[in-house]
Coordinates of C-alpha atoms and ligand atoms in Angstrom, one line a residue:
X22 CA -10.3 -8.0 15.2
X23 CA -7.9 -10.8 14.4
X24 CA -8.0 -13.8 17.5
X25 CA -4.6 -15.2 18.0
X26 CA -3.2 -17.1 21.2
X27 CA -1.8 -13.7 22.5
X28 CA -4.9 -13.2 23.8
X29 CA -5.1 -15.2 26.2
X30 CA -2.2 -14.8 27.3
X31 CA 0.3 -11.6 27.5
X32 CA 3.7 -11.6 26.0
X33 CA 6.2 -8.3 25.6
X34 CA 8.9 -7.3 26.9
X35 CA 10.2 -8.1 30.7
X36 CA 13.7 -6.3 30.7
X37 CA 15.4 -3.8 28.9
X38 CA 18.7 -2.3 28.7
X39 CA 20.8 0.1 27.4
X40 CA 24.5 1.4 26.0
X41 CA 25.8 4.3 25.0
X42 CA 29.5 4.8 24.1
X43 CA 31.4 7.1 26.6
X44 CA 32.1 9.9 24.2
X45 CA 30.2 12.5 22.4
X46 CA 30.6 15.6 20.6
X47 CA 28.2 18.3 21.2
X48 CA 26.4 19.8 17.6
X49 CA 27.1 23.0 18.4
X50 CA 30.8 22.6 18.4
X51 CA 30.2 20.7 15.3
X52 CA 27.9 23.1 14.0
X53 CA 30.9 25.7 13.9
X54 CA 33.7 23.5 12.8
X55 CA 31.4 22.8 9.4
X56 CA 30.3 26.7 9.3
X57 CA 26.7 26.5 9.6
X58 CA 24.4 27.7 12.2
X59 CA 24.0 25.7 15.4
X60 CA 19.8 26.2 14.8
X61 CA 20.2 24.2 12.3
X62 CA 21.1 20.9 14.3
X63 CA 19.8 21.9 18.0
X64 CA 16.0 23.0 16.3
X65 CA 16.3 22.3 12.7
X66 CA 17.3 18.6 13.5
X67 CA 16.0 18.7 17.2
X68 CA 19.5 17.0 18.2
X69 CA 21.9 18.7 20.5
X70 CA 24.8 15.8 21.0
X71 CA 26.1 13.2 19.1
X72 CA 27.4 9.5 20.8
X73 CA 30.8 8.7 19.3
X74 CA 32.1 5.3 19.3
X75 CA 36.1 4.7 20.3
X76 CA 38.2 2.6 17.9
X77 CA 37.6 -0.6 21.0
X78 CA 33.9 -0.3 21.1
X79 CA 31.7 -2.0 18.1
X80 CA 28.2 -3.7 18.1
X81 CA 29.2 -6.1 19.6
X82 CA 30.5 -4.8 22.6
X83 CA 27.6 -2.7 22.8
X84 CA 25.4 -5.1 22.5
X85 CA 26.8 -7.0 25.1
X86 CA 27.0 -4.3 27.6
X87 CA 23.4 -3.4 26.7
X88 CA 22.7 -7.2 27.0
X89 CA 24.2 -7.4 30.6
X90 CA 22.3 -5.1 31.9
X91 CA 18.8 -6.4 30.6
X92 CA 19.8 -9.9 31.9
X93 CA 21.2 -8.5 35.2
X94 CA 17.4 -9.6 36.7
X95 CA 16.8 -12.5 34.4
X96 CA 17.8 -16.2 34.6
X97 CA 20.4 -16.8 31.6
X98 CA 19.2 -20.7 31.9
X99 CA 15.9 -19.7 30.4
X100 CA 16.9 -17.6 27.0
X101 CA 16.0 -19.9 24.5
X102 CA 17.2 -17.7 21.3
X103 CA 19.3 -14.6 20.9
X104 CA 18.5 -12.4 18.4
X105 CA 20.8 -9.4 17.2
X106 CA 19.6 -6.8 14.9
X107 CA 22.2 -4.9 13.1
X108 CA 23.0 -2.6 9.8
X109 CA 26.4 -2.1 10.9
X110 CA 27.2 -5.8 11.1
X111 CA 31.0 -7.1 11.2
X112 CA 30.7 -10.3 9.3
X113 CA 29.2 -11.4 6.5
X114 CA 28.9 -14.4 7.5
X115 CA 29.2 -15.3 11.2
X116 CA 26.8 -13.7 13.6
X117 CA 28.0 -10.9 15.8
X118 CA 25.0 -12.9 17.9
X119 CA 27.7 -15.3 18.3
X120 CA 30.1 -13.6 19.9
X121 CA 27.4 -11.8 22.4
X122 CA 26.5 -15.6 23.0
X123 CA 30.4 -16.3 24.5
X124 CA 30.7 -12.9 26.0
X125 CA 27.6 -13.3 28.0
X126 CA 27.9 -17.3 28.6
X127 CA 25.0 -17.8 27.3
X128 CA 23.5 -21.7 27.3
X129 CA 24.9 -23.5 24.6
X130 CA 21.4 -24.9 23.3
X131 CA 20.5 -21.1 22.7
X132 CA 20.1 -20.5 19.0
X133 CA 22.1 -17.2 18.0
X134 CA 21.7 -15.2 14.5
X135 CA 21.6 -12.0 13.1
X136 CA 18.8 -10.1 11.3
X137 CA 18.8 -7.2 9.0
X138 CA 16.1 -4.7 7.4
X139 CA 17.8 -1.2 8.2
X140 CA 16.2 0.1 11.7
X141 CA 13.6 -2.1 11.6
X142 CA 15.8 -5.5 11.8
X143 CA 15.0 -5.0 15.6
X144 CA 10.9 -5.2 15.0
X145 CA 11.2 -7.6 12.8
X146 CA 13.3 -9.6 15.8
X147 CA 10.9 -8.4 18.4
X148 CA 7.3 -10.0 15.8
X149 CA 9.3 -13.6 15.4
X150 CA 10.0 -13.2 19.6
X151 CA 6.4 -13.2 20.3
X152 CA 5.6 -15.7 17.6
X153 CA 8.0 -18.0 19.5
X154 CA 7.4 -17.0 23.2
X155 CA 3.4 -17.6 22.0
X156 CA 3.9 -20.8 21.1
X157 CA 6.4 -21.9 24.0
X158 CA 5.1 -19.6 26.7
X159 CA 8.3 -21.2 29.3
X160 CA 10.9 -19.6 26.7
X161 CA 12.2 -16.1 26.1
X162 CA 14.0 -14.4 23.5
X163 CA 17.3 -11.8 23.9
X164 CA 17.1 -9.4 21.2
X165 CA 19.9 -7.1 21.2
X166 CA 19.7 -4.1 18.5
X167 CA 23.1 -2.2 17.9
X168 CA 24.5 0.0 15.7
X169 CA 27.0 3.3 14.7
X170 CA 25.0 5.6 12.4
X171 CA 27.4 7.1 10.1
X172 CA 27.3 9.2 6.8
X173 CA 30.4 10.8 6.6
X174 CA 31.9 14.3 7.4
X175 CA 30.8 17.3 5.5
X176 CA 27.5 15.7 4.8
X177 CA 24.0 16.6 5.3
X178 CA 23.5 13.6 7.4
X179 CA 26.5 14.2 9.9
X180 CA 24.8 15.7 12.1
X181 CA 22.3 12.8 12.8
X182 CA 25.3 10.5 13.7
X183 CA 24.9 8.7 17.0
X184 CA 25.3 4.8 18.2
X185 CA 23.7 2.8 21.2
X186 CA 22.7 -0.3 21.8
X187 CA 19.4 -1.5 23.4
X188 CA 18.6 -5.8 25.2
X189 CA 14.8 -7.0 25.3
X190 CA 13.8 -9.7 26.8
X191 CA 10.3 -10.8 25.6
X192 CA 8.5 -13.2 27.6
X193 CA 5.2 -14.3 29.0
X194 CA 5.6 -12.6 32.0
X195 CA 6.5 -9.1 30.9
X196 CA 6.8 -6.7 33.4
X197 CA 7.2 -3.7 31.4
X198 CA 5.5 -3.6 28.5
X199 CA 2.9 -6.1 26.8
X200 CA 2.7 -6.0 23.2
X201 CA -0.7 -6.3 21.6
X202 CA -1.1 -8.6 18.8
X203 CA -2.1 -5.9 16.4
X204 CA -0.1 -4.8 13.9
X205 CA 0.3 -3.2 10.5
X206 CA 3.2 -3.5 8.1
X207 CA 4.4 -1.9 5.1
X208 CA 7.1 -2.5 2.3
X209 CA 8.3 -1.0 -0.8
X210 CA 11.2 -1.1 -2.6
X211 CA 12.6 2.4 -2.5
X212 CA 16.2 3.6 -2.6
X213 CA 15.8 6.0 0.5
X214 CA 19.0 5.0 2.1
X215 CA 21.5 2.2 1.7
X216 CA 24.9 0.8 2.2
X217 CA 26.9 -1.0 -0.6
X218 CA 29.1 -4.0 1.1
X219 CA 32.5 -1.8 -0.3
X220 CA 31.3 1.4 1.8
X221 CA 31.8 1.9 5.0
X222 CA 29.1 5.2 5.3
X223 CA 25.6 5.1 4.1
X224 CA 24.6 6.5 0.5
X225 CA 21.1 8.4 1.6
X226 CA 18.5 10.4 -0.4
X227 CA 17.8 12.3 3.0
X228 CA 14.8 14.4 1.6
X229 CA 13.1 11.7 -0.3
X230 CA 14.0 9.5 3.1
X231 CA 11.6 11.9 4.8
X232 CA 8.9 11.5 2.5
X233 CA 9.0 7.8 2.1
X234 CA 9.2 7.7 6.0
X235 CA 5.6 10.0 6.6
X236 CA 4.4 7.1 3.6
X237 CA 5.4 4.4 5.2
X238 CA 4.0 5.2 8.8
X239 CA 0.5 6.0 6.7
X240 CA 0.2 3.1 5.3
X241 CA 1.3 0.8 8.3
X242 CA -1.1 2.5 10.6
X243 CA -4.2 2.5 8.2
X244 CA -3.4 -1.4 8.5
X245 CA -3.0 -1.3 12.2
X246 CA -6.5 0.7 12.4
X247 CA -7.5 -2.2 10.0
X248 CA -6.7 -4.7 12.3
X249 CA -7.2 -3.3 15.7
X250 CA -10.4 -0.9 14.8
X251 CA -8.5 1.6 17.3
X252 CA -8.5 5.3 17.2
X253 CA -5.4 7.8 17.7
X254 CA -7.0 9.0 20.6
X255 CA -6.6 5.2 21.8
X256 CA -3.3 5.8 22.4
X257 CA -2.0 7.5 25.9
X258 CA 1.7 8.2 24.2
X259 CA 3.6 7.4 20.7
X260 CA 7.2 6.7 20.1
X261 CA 8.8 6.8 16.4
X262 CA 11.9 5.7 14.5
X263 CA 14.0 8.6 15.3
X264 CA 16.4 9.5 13.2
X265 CA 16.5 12.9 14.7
X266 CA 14.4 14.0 17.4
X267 CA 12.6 16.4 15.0
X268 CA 11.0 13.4 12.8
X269 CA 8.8 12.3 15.7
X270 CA 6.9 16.1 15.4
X271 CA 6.8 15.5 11.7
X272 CA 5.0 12.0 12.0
X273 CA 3.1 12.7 14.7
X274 CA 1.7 15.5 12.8
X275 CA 1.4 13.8 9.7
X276 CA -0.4 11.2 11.4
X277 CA -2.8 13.4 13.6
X278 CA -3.8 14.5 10.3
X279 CA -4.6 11.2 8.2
X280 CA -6.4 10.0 11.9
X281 CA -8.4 13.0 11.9
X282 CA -9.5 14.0 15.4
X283 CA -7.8 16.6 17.8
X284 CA -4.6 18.6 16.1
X285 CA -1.0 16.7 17.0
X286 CA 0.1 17.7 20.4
X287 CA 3.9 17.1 20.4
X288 CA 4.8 18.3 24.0
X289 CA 3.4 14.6 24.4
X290 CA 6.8 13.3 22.7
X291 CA 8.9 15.3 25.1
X292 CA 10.0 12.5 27.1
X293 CA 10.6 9.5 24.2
X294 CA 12.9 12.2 22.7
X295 CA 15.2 12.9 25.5
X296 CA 17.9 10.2 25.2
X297 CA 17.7 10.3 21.1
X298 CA 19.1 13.9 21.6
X299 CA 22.1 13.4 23.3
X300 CA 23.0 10.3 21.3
X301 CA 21.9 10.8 17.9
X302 CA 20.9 8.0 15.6
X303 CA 21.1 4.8 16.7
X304 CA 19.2 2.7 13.5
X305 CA 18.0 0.1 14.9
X306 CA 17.8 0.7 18.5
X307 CA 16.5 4.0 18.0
X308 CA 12.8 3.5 18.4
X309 CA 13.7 1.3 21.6
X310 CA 16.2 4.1 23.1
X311 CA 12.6 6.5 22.9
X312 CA 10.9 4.2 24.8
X313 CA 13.5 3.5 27.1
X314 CA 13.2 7.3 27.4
X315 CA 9.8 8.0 27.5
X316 CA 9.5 5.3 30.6
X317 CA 12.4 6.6 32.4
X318 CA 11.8 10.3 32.6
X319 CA 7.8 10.6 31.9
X320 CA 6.9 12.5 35.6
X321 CA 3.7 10.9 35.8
X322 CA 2.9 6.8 36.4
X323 CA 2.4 5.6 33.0
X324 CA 1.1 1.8 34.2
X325 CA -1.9 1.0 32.1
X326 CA -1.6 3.2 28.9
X327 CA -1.2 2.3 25.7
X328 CA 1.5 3.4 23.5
X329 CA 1.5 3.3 19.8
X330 CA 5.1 2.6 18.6
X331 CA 6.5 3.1 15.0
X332 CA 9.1 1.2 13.7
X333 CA 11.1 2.2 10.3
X334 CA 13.9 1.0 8.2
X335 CA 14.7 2.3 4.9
X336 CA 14.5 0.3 2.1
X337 CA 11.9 0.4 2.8
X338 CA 9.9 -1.8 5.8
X339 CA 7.6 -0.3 8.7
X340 CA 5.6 -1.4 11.3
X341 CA 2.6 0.7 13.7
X342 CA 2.1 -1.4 16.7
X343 CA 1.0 -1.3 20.6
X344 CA 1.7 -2.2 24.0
X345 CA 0.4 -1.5 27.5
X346 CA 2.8 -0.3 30.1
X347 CA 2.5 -3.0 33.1
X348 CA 2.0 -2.1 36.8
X349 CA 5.0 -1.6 38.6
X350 CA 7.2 -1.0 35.3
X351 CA 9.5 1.6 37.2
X352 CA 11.5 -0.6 39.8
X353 CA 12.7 -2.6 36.6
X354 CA 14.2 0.5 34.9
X355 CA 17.0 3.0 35.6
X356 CA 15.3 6.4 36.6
X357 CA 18.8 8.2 36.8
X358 CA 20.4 6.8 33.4
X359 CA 20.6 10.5 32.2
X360 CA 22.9 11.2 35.0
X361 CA 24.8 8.0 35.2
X362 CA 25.4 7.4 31.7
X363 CA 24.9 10.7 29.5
X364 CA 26.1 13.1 31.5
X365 CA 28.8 11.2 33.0
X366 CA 30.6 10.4 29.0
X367 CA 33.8 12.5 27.8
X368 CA 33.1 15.7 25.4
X369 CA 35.3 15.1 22.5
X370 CA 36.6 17.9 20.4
X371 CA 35.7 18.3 16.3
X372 CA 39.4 16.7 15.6
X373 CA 39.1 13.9 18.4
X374 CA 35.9 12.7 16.9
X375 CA 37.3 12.9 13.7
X376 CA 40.2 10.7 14.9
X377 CA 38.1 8.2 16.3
X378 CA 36.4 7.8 12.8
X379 CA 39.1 7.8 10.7
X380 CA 40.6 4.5 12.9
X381 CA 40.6 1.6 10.6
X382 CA 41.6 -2.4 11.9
X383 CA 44.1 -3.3 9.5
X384 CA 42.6 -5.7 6.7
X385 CA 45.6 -7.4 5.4
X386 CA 45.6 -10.1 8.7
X387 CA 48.4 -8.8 10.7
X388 CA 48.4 -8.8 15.0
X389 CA 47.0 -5.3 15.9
X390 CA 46.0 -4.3 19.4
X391 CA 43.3 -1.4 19.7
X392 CA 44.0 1.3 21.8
X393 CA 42.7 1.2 25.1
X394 CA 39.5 4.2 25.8
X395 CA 37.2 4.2 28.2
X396 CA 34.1 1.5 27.1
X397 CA 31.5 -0.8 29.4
X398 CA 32.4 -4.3 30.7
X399 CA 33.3 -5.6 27.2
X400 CA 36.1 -4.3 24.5
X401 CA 37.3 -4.9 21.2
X402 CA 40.9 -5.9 22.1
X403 CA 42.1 -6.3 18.4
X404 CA 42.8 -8.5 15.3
X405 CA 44.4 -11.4 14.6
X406 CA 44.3 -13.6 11.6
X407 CA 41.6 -11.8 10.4
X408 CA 39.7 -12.6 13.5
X409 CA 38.5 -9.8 16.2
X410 CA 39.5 -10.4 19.6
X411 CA 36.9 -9.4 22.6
X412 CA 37.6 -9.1 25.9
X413 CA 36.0 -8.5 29.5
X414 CA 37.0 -5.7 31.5
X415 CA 35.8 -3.1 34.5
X416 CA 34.5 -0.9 33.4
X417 CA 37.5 2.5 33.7
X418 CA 36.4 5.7 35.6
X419 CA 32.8 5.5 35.7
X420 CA 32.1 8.7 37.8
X421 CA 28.7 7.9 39.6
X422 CA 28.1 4.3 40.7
X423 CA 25.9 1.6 39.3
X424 CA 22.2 1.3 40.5
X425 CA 22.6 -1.9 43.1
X426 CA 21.2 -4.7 40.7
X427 CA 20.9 -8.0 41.2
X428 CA 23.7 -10.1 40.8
X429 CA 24.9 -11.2 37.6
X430 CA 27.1 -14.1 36.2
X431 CA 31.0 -13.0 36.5
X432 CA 32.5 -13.0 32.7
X433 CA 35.9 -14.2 33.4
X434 CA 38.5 -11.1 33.0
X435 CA 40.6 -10.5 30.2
X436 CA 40.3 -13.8 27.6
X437 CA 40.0 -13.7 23.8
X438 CA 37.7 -15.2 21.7
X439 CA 40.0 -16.6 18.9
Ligands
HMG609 P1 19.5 19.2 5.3 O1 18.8 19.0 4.0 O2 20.9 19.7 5.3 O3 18.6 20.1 6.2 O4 19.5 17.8 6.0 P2 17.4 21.0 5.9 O5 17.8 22.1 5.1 O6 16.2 20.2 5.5 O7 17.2 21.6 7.4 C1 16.7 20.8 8.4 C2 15.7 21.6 9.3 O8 16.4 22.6 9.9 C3 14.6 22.2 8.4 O9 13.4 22.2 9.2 C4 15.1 23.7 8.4 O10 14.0 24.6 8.2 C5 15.7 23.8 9.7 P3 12.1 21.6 8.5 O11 11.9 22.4 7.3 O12 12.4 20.1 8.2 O13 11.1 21.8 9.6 N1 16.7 24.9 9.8 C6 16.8 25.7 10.9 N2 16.1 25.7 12.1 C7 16.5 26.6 13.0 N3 17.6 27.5 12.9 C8 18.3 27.5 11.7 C9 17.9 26.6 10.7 N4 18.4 26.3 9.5 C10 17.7 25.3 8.9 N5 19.3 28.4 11.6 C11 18.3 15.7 6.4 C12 18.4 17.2 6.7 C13 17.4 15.0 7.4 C14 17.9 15.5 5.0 C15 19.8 15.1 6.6 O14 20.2 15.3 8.0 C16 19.9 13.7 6.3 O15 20.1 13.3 5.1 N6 19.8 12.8 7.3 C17 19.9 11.3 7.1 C18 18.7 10.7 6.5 C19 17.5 10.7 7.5 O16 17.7 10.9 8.7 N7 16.3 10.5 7.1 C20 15.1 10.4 7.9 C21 14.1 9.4 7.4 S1 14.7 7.9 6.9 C22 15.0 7.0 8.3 O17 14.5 7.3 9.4 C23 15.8 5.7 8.2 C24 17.2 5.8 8.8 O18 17.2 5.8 10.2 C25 18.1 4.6 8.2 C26 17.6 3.2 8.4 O19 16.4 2.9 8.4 O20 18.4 2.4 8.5 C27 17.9 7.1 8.3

């Protein structure tokens, strides 16, 4: 086994949060607008609802909500980098990092960037966060993974839409999850899924996807096992990439197999698939919305199990790693999230969530205001010169109230960032 300074000391994550936009369409409805049967998406696809952005939310916003929520019971003084992990990016060039830096007033010596490799820019974030917090065991790292899944309407990967945003903050003193320095990786250039700069929907090969998925998650756990010398049976619970809800039976199946041992029991998954569900893809925050799920609505105490988690961006880059859920994990998560922020969103109809895609910003540098929907503490106001304009807000209409946090750092209400 490979001896590095994490052990001696544990580093992982101490606080997470989550966003999810306040709209959604539900797959049936969708299912019958495109004339094919609602098995299809609710079994076939194991997704039942579908988290639609409005034309003021992007990821940045949120990312930024997400972000407030993990930093809600963490000192802002101490984040030492922020990392945001995007395919959807904004800018070619500046950081959407940056603006999640001015929206949460984050310290000015903070050092702010973006990272891509499909889903998997959020691993790769979360590896260089324990590389740093290892060697500087008084810093900790923001990562903030956000995206909009999109392929287009009428397509076979329409029904896998979905966007969400999830915050980690990794640290030496993580009191939910601490990562074990194990890990196997995998790349390969494949053309499995991609998106050309002048497209605004991804271009996927979504059987082949499958295939170099089940692949990739071979190779990257014979490395693990490699590297770690554990079994399958080592691991209490496992959370995937999830696409769709249905790829976690697939892998864990497919990996069952290769590990040998007992058949794949997937009523294990039950609980990291939940959230995925209702909100559909989420690329890189996806594997991080399963284990937000599988912690908040597992029945039994999961303190002191390992999980195996499975990270996968197409392209193609993987990762099989571990951590083991700390003692006391719960009080530092939202047990009624379902309620308060699934079930609580507006149902859009087929030709509302339609709308909502087919809003474009203008691109030719005119003053354009967005039109105001219901988002999270942060907005996309607008354009201006070819800049976007953020703002602060309260959050409109939220039905059942916030969890009492602690108290966090007012954002002052209503500016720009021009
Ligand atoms: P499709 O080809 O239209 O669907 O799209 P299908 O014909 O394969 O059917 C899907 C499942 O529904 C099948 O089950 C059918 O049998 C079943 P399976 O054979 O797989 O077990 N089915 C039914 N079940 C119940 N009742 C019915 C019924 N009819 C059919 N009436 C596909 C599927 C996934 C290809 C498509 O949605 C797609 O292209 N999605 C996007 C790509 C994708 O999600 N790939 C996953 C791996 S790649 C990845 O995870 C990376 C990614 O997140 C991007 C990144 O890294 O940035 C995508």
């Amino acid at each position: 086994m490979r001896s590095t300074k994490h052990n001696q000391m544990q580093v992982g994550i101490e606080a997470l949060g989550m966003y999810v936009p306040r709209y959604y369409l539900p797959l049936r409805d969708l299912a019958a607008a495109r004339g094919v049967a609602p098995g299809k998406f609710l079994q076939g696809l194991g997704q039942e609802e579908m988290g639609v952005p409005p034309p003021d939310e992007d990821v940045v916003t949120m990312a930024a909500n997400a972000a407030r929520e993990a930093l809600a019971v963490v000192d802002t003084d101490s984040i030492d980098t922020l990392m945001f992990a995007t395919e959807s990016g904004i800018d070619q060039s500046k950081a959407a990092a940056i603006y999640v830096h001015h929206l949460l007033q984050l310290p000015k010596y903070c050092k702010s960037f973006e990272i891509k490799q499909a889903c998997c820019g959020s691993t790769a974030a979360l590896q260089m966060a324990l590389a740093i917090v290892a060697q500087r065991p008084e810093r900790k790292v923001l990562i903030v993974a956000s995206d909009v899944a999109r392929y287009g309407f009428n397509t076979p990967g329409e029904p896998t839409q979905g966007a969400g945003a999830v915050a980690m903050v990794i640290s030496a003193t993580p009191r939910i999850l601490a990562l074990e320095p194990e890990w196997g990786a995998y790349t390969e250039d494949v053309m499995d899924f991609w998106r050309p700069n002048y497209l605004d929907e991804a271009v996927v090969d979504g059987k082949y996807s499958i295939k170099v998925y089940l692949k990739a998650l071979a190779e990257s756990w014979t490395q693990y096992v490699a590297e770690s010398g554990r079994t399958l049976a080592q691991h209490d619970r496992c959370c995937y990439h999830l696409p769709f809800t249905r790829m976690a039976h697939k892998a864990h199946q497919h990996l069952s197999k290769l590990a040998g041992g007992d058949p794949a029991d997937v009523t294990l998954l039950a609980d990291s698939l939940q959230y995925n569900r209702r909100i559909g893809n989420s690329y890189t925050a996806s594997l991080y919305v399963g284990l937000l799920s599988l912690l908040e609505t597992a029945a039994t105490d999961l303190a002191g199990q390992r999980l195996g988690l499975f990270s996968y961006g197409s392209g193609c880059m993987a990762a099989f790693f571990s951590g083991v859920v700390m003692k006391g994990y719960r009080k530092h998560l939202q047990p009624d999230r379902a309620s308060v922020d699934l079930d609580t969103r507006h149902r859009l109809t087929v030709e509302l969530y339609e709308a909502f895609y087919r809003h474009e910003l203008p691109r030719d540098g005119r003053r354009y205001r967005t039109p105001v929907n219901e988002t999270g503490n942060f907005r996309l106001s607008g354009v201006e010169g070819h800049k976007r304009l953020y703002e602060s807000c309260a959050p409109v209409a939220r039905l059942v109230p916030e969890t009492p946090r602690a108290p966090v750092r007012r954002v002052g209400g209503g500016y720009c960032i021009a």
